[in-house]
Tab-separated table of C-alpha atoms in Angstrom:
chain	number	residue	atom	x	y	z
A	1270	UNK	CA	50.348	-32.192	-3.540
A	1271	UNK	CA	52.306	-31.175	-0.373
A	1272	UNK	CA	53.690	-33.399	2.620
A	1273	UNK	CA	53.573	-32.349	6.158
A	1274	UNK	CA	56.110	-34.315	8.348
A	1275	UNK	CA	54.890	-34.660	12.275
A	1276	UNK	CA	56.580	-35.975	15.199
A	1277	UNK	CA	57.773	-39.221	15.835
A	1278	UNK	CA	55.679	-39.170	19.279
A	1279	UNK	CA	51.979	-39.212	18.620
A	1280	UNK	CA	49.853	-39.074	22.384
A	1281	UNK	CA	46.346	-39.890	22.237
A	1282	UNK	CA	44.213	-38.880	25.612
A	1283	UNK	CA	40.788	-38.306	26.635
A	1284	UNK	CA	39.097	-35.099	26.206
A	1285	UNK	CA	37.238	-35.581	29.582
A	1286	UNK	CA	37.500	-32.003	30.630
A	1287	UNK	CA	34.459	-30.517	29.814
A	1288	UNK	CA	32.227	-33.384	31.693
A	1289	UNK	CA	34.529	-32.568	34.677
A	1290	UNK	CA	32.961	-29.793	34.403
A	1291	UNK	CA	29.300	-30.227	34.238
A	1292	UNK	CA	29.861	-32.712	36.879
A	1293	UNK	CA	31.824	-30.535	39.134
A	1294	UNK	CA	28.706	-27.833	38.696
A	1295	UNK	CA	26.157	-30.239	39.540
A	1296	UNK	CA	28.135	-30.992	42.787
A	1297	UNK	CA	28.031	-27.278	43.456
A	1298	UNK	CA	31.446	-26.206	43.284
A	1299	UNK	CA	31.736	-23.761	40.573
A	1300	UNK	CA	31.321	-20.930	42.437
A	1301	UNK	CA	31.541	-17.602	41.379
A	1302	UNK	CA	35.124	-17.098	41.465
A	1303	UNK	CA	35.863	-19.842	39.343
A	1304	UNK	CA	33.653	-17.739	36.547
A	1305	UNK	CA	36.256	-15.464	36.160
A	1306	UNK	CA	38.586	-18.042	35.579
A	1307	UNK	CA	36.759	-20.213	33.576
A	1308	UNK	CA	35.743	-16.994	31.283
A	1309	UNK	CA	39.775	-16.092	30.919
A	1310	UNK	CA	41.512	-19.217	30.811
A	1311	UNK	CA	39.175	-21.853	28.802
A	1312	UNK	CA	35.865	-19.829	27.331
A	1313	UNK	CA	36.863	-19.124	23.509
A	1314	UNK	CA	33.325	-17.629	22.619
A	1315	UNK	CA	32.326	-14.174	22.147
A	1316	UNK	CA	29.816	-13.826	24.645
A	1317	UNK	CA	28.969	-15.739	28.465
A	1318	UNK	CA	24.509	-15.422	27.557
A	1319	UNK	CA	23.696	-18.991	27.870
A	1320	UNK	CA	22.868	-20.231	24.454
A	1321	UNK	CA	21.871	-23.994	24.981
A	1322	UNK	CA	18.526	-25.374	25.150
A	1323	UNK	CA	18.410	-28.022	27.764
A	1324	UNK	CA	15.001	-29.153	26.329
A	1325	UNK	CA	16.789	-30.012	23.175
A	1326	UNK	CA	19.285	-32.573	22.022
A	1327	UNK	CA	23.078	-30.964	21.571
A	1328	UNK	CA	26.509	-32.686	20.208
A	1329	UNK	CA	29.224	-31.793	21.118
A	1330	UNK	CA	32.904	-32.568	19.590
A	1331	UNK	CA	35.467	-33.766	21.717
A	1332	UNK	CA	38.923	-33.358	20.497
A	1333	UNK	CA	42.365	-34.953	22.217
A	1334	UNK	CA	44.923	-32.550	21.077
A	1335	UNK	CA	48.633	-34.297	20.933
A	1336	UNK	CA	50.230	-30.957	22.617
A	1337	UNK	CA	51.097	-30.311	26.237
A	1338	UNK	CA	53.620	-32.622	26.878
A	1339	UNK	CA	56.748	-34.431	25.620
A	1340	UNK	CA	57.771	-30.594	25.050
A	1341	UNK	CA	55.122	-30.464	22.155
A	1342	UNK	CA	53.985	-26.974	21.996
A	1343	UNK	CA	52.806	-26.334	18.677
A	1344	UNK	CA	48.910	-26.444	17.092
A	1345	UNK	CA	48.725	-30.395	16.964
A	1346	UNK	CA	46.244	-32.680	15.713
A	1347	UNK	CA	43.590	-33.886	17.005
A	1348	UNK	CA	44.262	-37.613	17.658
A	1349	UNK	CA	41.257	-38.393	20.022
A	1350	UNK	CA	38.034	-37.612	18.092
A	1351	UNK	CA	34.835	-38.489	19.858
A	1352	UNK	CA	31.064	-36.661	18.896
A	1353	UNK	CA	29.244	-36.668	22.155
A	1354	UNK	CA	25.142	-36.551	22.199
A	1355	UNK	CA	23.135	-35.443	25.281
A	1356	UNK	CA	19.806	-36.227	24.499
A	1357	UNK	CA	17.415	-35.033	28.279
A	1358	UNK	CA	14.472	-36.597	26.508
A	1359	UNK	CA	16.379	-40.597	26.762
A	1360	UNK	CA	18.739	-38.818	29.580
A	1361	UNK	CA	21.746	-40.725	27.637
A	1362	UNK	CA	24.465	-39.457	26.761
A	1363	UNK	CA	26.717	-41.315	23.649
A	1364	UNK	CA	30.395	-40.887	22.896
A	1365	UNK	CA	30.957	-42.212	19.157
A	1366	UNK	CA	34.417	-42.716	18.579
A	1367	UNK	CA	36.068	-41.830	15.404
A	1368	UNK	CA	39.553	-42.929	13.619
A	1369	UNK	CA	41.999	-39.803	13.833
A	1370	UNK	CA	42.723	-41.631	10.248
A	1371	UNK	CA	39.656	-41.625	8.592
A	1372	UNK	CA	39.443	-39.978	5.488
A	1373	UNK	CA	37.721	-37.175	5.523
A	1374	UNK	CA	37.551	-33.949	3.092
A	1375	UNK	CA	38.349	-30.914	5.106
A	1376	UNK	CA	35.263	-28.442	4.838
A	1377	UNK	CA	36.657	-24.672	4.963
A	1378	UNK	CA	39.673	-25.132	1.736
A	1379	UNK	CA	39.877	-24.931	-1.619
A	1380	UNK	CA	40.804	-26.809	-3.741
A	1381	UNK	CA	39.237	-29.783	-2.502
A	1382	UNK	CA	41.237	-31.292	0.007
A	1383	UNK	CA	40.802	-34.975	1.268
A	1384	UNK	CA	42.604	-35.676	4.393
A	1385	UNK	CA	43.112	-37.886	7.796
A	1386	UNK	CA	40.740	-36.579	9.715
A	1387	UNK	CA	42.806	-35.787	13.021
A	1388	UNK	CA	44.137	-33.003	10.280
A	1389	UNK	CA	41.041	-30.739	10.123
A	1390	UNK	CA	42.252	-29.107	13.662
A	1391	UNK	CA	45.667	-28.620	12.576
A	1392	UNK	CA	44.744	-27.115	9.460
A	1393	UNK	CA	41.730	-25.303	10.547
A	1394	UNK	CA	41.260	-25.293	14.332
A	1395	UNK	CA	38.005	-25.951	15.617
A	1396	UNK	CA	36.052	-24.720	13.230
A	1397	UNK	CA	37.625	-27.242	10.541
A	1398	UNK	CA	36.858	-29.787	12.578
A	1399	UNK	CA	33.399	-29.183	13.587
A	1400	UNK	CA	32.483	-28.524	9.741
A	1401	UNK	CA	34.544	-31.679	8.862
A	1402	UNK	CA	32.890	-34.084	10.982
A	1403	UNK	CA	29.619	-33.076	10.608
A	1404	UNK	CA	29.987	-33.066	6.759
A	1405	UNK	CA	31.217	-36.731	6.970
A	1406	UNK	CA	28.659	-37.558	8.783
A	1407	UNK	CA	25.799	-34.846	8.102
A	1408	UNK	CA	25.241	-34.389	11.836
A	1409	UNK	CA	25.276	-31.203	13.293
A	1410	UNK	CA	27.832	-30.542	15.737
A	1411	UNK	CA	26.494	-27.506	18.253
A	1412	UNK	CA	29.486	-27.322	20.290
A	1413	UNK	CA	33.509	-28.707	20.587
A	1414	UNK	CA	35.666	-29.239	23.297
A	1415	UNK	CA	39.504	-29.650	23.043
A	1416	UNK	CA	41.675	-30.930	25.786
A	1417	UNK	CA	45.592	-31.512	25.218
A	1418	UNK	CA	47.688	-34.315	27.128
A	1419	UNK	CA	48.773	-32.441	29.573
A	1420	UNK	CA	45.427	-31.657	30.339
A	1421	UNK	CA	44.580	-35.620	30.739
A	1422	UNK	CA	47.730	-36.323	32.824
A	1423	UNK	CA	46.957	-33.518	35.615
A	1424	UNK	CA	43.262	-34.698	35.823
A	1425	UNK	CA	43.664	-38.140	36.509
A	1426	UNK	CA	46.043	-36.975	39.327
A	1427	UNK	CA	43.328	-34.564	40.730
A	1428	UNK	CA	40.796	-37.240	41.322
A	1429	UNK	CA	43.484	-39.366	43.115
A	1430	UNK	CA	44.237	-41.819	40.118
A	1431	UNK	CA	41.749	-44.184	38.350
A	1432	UNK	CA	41.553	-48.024	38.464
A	1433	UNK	CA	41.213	-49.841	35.093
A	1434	UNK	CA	41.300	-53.645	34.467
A	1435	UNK	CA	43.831	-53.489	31.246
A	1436	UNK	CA	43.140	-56.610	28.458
A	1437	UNK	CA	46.786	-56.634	27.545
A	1438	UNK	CA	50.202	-55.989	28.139
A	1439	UNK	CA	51.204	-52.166	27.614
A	1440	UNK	CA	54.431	-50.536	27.624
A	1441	UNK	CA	55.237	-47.344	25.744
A	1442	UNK	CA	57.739	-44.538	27.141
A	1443	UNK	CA	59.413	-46.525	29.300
A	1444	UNK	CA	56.083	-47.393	31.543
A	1445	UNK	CA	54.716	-50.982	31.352
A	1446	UNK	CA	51.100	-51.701	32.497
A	1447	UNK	CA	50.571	-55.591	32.730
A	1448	UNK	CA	47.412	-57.269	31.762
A	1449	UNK	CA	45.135	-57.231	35.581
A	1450	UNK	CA	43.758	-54.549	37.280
A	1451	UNK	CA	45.349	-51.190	38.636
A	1452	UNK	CA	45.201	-47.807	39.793
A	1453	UNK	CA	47.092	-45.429	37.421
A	1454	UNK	CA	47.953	-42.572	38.454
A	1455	UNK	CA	48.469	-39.283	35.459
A	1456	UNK	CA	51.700	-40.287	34.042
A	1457	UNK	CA	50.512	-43.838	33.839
A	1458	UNK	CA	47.044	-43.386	32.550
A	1459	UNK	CA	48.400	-41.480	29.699
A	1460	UNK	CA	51.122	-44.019	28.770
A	1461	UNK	CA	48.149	-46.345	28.937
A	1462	UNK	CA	45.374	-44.255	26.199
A	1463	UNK	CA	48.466	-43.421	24.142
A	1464	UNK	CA	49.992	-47.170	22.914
A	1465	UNK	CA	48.664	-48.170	19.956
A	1466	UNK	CA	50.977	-50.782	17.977
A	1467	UNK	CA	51.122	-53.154	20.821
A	1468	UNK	CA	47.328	-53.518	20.596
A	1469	UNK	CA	46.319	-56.411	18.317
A	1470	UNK	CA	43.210	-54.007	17.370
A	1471	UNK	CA	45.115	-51.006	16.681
A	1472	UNK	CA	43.463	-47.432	17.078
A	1473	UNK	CA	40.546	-48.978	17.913
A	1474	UNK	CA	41.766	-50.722	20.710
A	1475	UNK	CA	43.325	-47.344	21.979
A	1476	UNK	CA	39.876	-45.751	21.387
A	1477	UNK	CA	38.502	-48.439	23.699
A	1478	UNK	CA	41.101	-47.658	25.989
A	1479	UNK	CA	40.578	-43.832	25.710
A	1480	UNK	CA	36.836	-44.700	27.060
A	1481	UNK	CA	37.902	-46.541	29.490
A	1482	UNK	CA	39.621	-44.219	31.370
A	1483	UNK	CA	36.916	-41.489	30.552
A	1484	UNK	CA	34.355	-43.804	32.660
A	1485	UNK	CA	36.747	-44.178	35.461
A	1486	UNK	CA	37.759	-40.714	35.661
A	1487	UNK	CA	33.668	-40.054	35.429
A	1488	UNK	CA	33.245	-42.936	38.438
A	1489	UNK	CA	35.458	-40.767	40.096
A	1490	UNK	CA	33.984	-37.519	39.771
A	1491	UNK	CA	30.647	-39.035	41.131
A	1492	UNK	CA	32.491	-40.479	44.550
A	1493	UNK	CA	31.975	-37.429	47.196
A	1494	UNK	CA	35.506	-37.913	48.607
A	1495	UNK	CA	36.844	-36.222	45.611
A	1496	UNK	CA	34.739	-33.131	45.969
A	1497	UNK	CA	37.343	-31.820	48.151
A	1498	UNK	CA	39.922	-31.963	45.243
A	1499	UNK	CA	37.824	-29.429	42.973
A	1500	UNK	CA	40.120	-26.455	43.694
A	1501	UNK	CA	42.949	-29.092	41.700
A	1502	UNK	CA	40.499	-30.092	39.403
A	1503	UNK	CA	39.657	-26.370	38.544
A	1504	UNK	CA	43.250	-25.726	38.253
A	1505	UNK	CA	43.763	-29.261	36.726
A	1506	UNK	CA	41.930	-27.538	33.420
A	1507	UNK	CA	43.397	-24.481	32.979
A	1508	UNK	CA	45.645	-23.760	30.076
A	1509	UNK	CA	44.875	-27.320	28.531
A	1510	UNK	CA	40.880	-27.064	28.426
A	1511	UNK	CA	39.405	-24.870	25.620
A	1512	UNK	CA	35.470	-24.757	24.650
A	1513	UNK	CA	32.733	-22.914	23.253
A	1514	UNK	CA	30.429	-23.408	25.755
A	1515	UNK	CA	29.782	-20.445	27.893
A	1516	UNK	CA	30.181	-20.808	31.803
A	1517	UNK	CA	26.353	-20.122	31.641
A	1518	UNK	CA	25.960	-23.098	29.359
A	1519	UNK	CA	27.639	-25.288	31.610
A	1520	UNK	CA	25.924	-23.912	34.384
A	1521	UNK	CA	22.549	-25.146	32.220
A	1522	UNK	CA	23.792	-28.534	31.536
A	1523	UNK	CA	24.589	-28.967	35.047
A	1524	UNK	CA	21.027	-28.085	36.278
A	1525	UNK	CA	19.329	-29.828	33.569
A	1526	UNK	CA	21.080	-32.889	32.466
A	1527	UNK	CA	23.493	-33.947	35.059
A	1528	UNK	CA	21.970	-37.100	35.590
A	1529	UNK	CA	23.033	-37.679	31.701
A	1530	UNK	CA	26.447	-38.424	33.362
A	1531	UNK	CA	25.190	-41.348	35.114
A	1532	UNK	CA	24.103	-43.087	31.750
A	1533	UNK	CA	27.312	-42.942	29.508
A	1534	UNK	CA	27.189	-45.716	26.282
A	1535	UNK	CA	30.271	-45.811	24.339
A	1536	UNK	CA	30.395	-47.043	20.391
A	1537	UNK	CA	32.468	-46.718	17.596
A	1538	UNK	CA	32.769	-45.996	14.214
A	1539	UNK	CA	35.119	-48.745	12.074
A	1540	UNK	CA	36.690	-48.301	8.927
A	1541	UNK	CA	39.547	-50.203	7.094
A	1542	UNK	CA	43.264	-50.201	6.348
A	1543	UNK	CA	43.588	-48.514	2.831
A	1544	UNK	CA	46.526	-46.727	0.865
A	1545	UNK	CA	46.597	-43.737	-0.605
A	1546	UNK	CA	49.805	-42.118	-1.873
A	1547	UNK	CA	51.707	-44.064	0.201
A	1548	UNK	CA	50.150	-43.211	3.516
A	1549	UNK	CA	48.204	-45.517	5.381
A	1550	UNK	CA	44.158	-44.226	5.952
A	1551	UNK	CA	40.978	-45.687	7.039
A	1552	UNK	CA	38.088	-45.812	5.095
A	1553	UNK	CA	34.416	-45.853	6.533
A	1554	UNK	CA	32.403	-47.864	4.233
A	1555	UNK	CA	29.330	-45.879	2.566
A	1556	UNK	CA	27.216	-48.641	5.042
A	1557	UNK	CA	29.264	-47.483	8.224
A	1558	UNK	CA	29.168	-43.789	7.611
A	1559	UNK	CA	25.403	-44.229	7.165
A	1560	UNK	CA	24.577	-46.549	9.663
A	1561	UNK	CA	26.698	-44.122	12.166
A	1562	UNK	CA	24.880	-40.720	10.676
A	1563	UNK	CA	21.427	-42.646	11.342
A	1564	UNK	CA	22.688	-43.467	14.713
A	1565	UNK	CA	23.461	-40.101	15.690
A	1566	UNK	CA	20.485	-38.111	14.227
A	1567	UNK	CA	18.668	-40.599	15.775
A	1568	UNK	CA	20.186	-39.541	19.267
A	1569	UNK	CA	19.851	-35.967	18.448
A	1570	UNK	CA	15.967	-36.707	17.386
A	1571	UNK	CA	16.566	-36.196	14.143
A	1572	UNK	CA	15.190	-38.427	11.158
A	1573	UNK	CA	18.053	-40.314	8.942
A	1574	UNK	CA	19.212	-39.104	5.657
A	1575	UNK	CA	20.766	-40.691	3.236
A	1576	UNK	CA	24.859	-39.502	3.079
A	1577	UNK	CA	25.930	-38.055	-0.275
A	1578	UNK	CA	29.186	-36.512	0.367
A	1579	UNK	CA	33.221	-36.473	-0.758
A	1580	UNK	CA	33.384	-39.636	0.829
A	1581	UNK	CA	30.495	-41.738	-0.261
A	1582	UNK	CA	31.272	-40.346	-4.062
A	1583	UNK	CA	35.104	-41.885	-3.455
A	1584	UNK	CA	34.287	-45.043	-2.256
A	1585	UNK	CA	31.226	-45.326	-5.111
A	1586	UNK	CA	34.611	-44.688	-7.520
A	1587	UNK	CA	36.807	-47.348	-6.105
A	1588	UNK	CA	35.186	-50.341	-7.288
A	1589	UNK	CA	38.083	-52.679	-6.651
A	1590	UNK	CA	39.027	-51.597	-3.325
A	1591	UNK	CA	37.827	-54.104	-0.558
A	1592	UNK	CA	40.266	-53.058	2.809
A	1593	UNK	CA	41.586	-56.827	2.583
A	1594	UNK	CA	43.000	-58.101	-0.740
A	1595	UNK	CA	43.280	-54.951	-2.503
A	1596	UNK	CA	44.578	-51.742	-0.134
A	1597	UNK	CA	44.774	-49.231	-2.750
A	1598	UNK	CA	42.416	-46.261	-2.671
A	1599	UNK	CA	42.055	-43.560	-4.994
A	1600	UNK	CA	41.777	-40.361	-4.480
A	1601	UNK	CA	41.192	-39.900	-8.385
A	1602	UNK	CA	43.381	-36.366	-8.161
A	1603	UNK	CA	42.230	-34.329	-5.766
A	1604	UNK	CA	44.538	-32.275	-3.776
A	1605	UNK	CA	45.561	-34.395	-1.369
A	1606	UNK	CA	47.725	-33.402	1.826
A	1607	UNK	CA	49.887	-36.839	2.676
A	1608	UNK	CA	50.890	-36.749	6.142
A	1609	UNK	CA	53.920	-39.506	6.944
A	1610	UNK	CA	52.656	-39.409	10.359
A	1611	UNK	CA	52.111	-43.406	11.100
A	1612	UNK	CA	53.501	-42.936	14.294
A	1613	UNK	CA	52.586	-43.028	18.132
């Protein structure tokens, strides 16, 4: 068993950048100079032939990254997790939230490894955490987007700022955003999807929050007044935006399923408080990872499966464990990284 340490400073954000995009297409703004950029500053594929099939369902991963700011410069983890489905059939699109402490086993090491799941990008990059989440979930995921907080900051302040109605008191790095309604601008919008231990709900009140933003930034986006800021938008994303989707791709999903972006439904996936090796995880019930994987095969019109994975096998070994009275999970001695990250 090994311990990582991580930073006392844990920011959360909303990896909104790749909708900004498809809606910023649809508008009619990436032109053809902004290819060139896109294809050198955020494309990480191998090729720009569009590969998506607008007829089709697709997922795509959404990963907050906890780098770009505070001076953090290293890999990070991914502390927003969200699996996006664009269905053109329903023309819905669904963002299913997931608990950067979930356990998950990371698909791609050996020896088995069981981990929080915000760990799969750090260990693996995107990859890890496609394969992860879809494994905990047996979904496919087509595509992943990552955005870091930087990224979040300089996008709010390229649509002019968003205005959220907050259900509590927040303060966190020396910003406090009372319980009404405001209009945050990028410095206070993050400060605002980053709290977490202020929030009687926890994560999942931050994941709530995360979404909230995401909407208004989205609200934004679809206001013509800020078409005129899509040069700062454009410039908003680069260095903190990375995808696989080809500028084609986009280009596709702008044609075919921008009106997706007008019919956004939000859910989330809920675990419970466990302990395992003195860390503190959350554990998805066998139900709630199955009700979840029906939910989202159902969106990609797929037909449910039942789960048999690392994770329904654990919690079909820990008998006593009930998230309440008893906290202690087992892990029953697999190689298990321990972060002593229960920070920010």
């Amino acid at each position: 068993m090994r311990h990582m340490a991580s930073s006392k400073r844990r920011p959360i954000l909303i990896a909104v950048g790749l909708i900004v995009l498809i809606v910023l297409i649809g508008a009619g703004f990436m032109i053809k100079q902004a290819q060139a950029r896109y294809t050198s500053t955020i494309y990480t594929g191998s090729k720009q032939a569009s590969s998506v099939d607008t007829s089709k369902p697709i997922s795509i991963l959404l990963l907050g990254v906890d780098t770009g700011a505070d001076g953090r410069i290293d890999k990070g983890n991914s502390d927003t997790i969200m699996v996006v489905t664009i269905n053109p059939q329903t023309k819905k699109t669904v963002i299913t939230s997931i608990p950067r402490d979930t356990l998950a086993q990371m698909v791609g090491v050996k020896p088995t490894n069981v981990q929080k799941l915000n760990a799969a990008y750090n260990i693996g990059g995107s990859d890890m955490a496609k394969a992860s989440v879809g494994a905990l979930l047996n979904i496919p995921i087509d595509y992943y987007a990552t955005l870091n907080m930087g990224g979040l900051k300089q996008i709010v302040d390229a649509v002019g700022g968003v205005t959220i109605t907050s259900p509590l008191n927040v303060t966190f790095d020396h910003i406090t955003i009372t319980k009404g309604t405001h209009h945050l601008n990028g410095k206070q919008a993050l400060t605002y999807t980053r709290m977490r231990y202020q929030d009687p709900r926890g994560d999942y009140g931050r994941q709530l929050r995360q979404q909230q933003v995401m909407k208004a930034v989205l609200a934004k986006l679809a206001d013509s007044k800020t078409y005129t800021r899509y040069s700062q938008l454009l410039t908003s994303l680069k260095g903190n935006l990375k995808t696989d989707l080809s500028f084609n791709d986009l280009v596709s999903l702008a044609a075919n399923d921008h009106a997706n972006t007008k019919n956004i439904k939000s859910t989330q996936l809920i675990g419970m408080p466990a302990w395992i090796n003195t860390s503190s995880y959350q554990i998805a019930s066998t139900k709630t990872l199955q009700s979840t994987s029906n939910a989202i095969r159902s969106q990609l019109g797929l037909s449910a499966e039942k789960l048999s994975n690392m994770e329904t096998r654990l919690n079909a070994l820990n008998t006593t464990y009930n998230g309440t009275t008893n906290l202690n999970y087992n892990t029953n001695g697999l190689d298990t990284i321990t972060y002593t990250d229960d920070t920010k």
